[in-house]
């Protein structure tokens, strides 16, 4: 099976940079995704890493180190609307590539 | 652009009743996933379908069943409902195995069991 660990809560102020870490255990790693979810809303895809390195998409970047079974999501120039839950999700070849979600990190952005 | 459509958005049932949730994937998407998310929890994978065949099974109770129809829409049937089944049920779709890693989620169906 797979397991993921990410912090339960992170707080920051508007305009700041925040990093949300994710460590995972899996037998046949295939890729790591990041999703954003506002209260009561649908998870929305942010980023995906299958290879080591940094992927940048606007204010959001995601990093992966397969050797360390570790990834992070970097959010820059934080805005109030970024307050949401952020989930890392691992895809495992043994699990038919179905994303398994972590417990989520609640990001609270203060003015 | 068309998104994943789920219905109903809200559903209230009594214990031991049955419920059916529907999901219409994005046009041309051939893979459908069902997830269950309890309050404050992460989405838990239930079941998925690829080209109208069940492709993988997660933590779906035996009381639940699902299928994908010829038009690629999917239905999740839940019987003998229990209080613990109260949750948000998300359907997601992708093209094949989602090489880009992206699953497109619907807005969810909120089931409340009284």
Coordinates of C-alpha atoms in Angstrom, one line a residue:
Chain A
X1 CA 0.0 0.0 0.0
X2 CA 0.9 3.6 0.1
X3 CA 1.2 6.2 2.9
X4 CA 1.7 9.9 2.9
X5 CA 2.6 12.4 5.5
X6 CA 2.0 16.2 5.3
X7 CA 1.6 18.8 8.0
X8 CA -2.0 19.3 9.2
X9 CA -1.9 23.1 9.2
X10 CA 0.3 25.9 8.0
X11 CA -0.3 29.6 8.5
X12 CA 1.2 32.5 6.7
X13 CA 0.6 36.2 5.8
X14 CA -0.4 37.7 2.5
X15 CA 2.5 38.1 0.1
X16 CA 4.6 35.5 1.9
X17 CA 6.0 32.3 0.5
X18 CA 5.0 29.0 2.1
X19 CA 6.2 25.4 1.5
X20 CA 4.0 22.4 2.2
X21 CA 6.0 19.2 2.5
X22 CA 4.9 15.6 1.6
X23 CA 6.7 12.4 2.4
X24 CA 5.4 9.2 1.0
X25 CA 6.0 5.4 1.1
X26 CA 5.1 3.3 -1.8
X27 CA 6.3 0.1 -3.4
X28 CA 6.1 1.3 -7.0
X29 CA 6.2 5.1 -7.2
X30 CA 4.8 6.5 -10.4
X31 CA 4.1 10.2 -9.7
X32 CA 3.1 12.8 -7.1
X33 CA 0.2 15.2 -7.6
X34 CA -1.0 18.2 -5.7
X35 CA -4.6 19.3 -5.4
X36 CA -6.2 22.4 -3.8
X37 CA -9.6 22.1 -2.1
X38 CA -11.7 25.0 -0.7
X39 CA -14.2 24.2 2.0
X40 CA -17.0 22.1 0.5
X41 CA -15.6 22.4 -2.9
X42 CA -14.0 20.0 -5.4
X43 CA -10.3 19.1 -5.4
X44 CA -8.6 21.1 -8.1
X45 CA -5.4 19.8 -9.8
X46 CA -2.4 22.0 -9.2
X47 CA 0.7 20.2 -10.3
X48 CA 2.3 16.8 -11.0
X49 CA 5.8 15.4 -10.8
X50 CA 6.9 12.1 -12.2
X51 CA 10.6 13.0 -12.4
X52 CA 12.9 14.6 -10.0
X53 CA 13.0 18.4 -10.0
X54 CA 10.9 21.5 -9.9
X55 CA 7.7 22.1 -11.9
X56 CA 6.6 25.7 -12.0
X57 CA 3.0 26.9 -12.8
X58 CA 2.6 30.6 -12.1
X59 CA 2.7 31.3 -8.4
X60 CA 2.8 27.6 -7.6
X61 CA 5.8 25.2 -7.9
X62 CA 6.1 21.6 -7.0
X63 CA 9.3 19.7 -6.3
X64 CA 10.1 16.0 -6.2
X65 CA 13.0 13.9 -5.0
X66 CA 12.3 10.2 -5.7
X67 CA 15.4 9.1 -3.8
X68 CA 14.1 10.8 -0.7
X69 CA 10.5 9.9 -1.3
X70 CA 9.8 13.6 -0.7
X71 CA 8.0 16.4 -2.5
X72 CA 6.8 19.9 -1.7
X73 CA 4.4 22.5 -3.0
X74 CA 5.7 26.0 -2.9
X75 CA 3.2 28.9 -3.0
X76 CA 4.5 32.4 -3.7
X77 CA 3.0 35.8 -3.3
X78 CA 0.3 34.4 -1.1
X79 CA -3.3 35.7 -1.4
X80 CA -6.2 35.4 0.9
X81 CA -7.9 33.2 -1.7
X82 CA -5.1 30.6 -1.3
X83 CA -6.6 29.7 2.1
X84 CA -7.6 26.1 1.4
X85 CA -6.6 22.5 2.0
X86 CA -3.8 21.2 -0.1
X87 CA -3.4 17.5 -0.7
X88 CA -0.5 15.5 -2.1
X89 CA -1.5 12.4 -3.9
X90 CA 0.8 9.5 -4.9
X91 CA 0.3 7.3 -7.8
X92 CA 1.6 3.7 -7.5
X93 CA 2.2 1.2 -10.2
X94 CA 1.0 -1.5 -7.9
X95 CA -2.2 0.5 -7.3
X96 CA -3.2 0.8 -10.9
X97 CA -2.0 4.4 -10.9
X98 CA -5.0 5.5 -8.8
X99 CA -4.1 8.6 -6.8
X100 CA -4.0 8.0 -3.1
X101 CA -4.4 11.2 -1.1
X102 CA -2.6 12.4 2.0
X103 CA -4.5 13.8 5.0
X104 CA -4.2 17.3 3.6
X105 CA -2.7 20.5 4.9
X106 CA -4.9 23.4 5.9
X107 CA -3.3 26.6 4.7
X108 CA -4.5 29.7 6.5
X109 CA -3.5 33.1 5.0
X110 CA -3.7 36.1 7.2
X111 CA -3.9 39.7 6.1
Chain B
X1 CA -15.3 24.0 -21.1
X2 CA -17.5 21.1 -19.9
X3 CA -16.7 19.8 -16.5
X4 CA -17.6 16.7 -14.6
X5 CA -21.3 16.8 -13.7
X6 CA -22.6 15.0 -10.6
X7 CA -26.1 14.7 -9.4
X8 CA -27.8 15.1 -7.1
X9 CA -25.7 17.7 -5.3
X10 CA -27.4 17.1 -2.0
X11 CA -29.2 14.0 -0.8
X12 CA -30.8 13.2 2.5
X13 CA -31.7 9.6 3.3
X14 CA -32.7 7.5 6.3
X15 CA -30.8 4.6 7.7
X16 CA -31.2 1.4 5.7
X17 CA -32.5 3.3 2.6
X18 CA -30.8 3.2 -0.7
X19 CA -29.2 6.0 -2.8
X20 CA -27.9 6.4 -6.3
X21 CA -25.4 9.0 -7.3
X22 CA -24.7 9.9 -11.0
X23 CA -21.6 11.1 -12.7
X24 CA -21.2 12.5 -16.2
X25 CA -17.5 12.7 -17.1
X26 CA -15.9 15.3 -19.3
X27 CA -16.6 14.4 -23.0
X28 CA -14.1 11.9 -24.4
X29 CA -12.8 11.0 -20.9
X30 CA -13.0 7.2 -20.7
X31 CA -12.0 6.7 -17.0
X32 CA -14.1 7.5 -14.0
X33 CA -13.1 7.4 -10.4
X34 CA -15.3 7.6 -7.2
X35 CA -14.0 9.0 -4.0
X36 CA -15.6 9.4 -0.6
X37 CA -14.6 12.3 1.7
X38 CA -15.8 12.4 5.3
X39 CA -15.7 15.7 7.2
X40 CA -12.1 16.9 7.7
X41 CA -10.8 13.8 6.0
X42 CA -8.9 13.1 2.8
X43 CA -10.7 11.7 -0.3
X44 CA -10.8 7.9 -0.1
X45 CA -10.7 6.0 -3.3
X46 CA -13.7 3.7 -3.8
X47 CA -13.7 2.3 -7.3
X48 CA -12.8 3.2 -10.9
X49 CA -13.8 2.3 -14.4
X50 CA -12.0 2.3 -17.7
X51 CA -13.9 1.9 -20.9
X52 CA -16.9 0.6 -19.1
X53 CA -15.1 -2.1 -17.2
X54 CA -14.2 -1.9 -13.5
X55 CA -10.4 -1.2 -13.4
X56 CA -9.6 -0.9 -9.7
X57 CA -11.3 -1.2 -6.4
X58 CA -10.5 0.6 -3.2
X59 CA -12.3 0.8 0.1
X60 CA -15.8 0.4 -1.3
X61 CA -18.2 -1.4 1.1
X62 CA -19.9 -4.5 -0.2
X63 CA -23.2 -2.6 0.2
X64 CA -22.1 -0.3 -2.6
X65 CA -21.9 -1.1 -6.2
X66 CA -21.1 1.0 -9.3
X67 CA -21.0 0.7 -13.0
X68 CA -20.1 2.7 -16.1
X69 CA -22.5 2.8 -19.0
X70 CA -22.1 2.9 -22.7
X71 CA -22.1 6.7 -22.7
X72 CA -19.4 6.6 -20.1
X73 CA -21.5 8.1 -17.3
X74 CA -21.3 6.2 -14.1
X75 CA -23.6 5.5 -11.2
X76 CA -22.8 4.6 -7.6
X77 CA -25.5 2.6 -5.9
X78 CA -25.5 2.6 -2.1
X79 CA -27.8 0.3 -0.1
X80 CA -28.6 -0.3 3.5
X81 CA -27.3 3.1 4.3
X82 CA -25.5 3.7 7.6
X83 CA -24.9 6.9 9.5
X84 CA -21.2 6.6 8.7
X85 CA -21.9 6.8 5.0
X86 CA -22.7 10.5 5.4
X87 CA -20.0 12.2 3.3
X88 CA -19.1 14.0 0.2
X89 CA -18.9 11.7 -2.8
X90 CA -16.7 12.9 -5.6
X91 CA -16.5 11.6 -9.1
X92 CA -13.5 12.4 -11.2
X93 CA -12.6 11.6 -14.8
X94 CA -9.5 11.4 -16.9
X95 CA -8.4 10.4 -20.4
X96 CA -6.9 6.9 -20.0
X97 CA -4.4 6.7 -17.1
X98 CA -4.1 10.4 -16.9
X99 CA -0.5 10.7 -18.2
X100 CA -0.4 14.3 -16.9
X101 CA -1.4 13.2 -13.5
X102 CA -4.6 15.3 -13.6
X103 CA -7.9 14.0 -12.5
X104 CA -10.9 16.3 -13.1
X105 CA -13.3 16.3 -10.1
X106 CA -16.9 17.1 -10.1
X107 CA -18.4 19.4 -7.4
X108 CA -19.5 16.3 -5.4
X109 CA -22.7 14.9 -4.0
X110 CA -23.3 15.5 -0.3
X111 CA -25.1 12.5 1.3
X112 CA -26.6 12.9 4.7
X113 CA -27.9 9.8 6.4
X114 CA -30.2 10.4 9.3

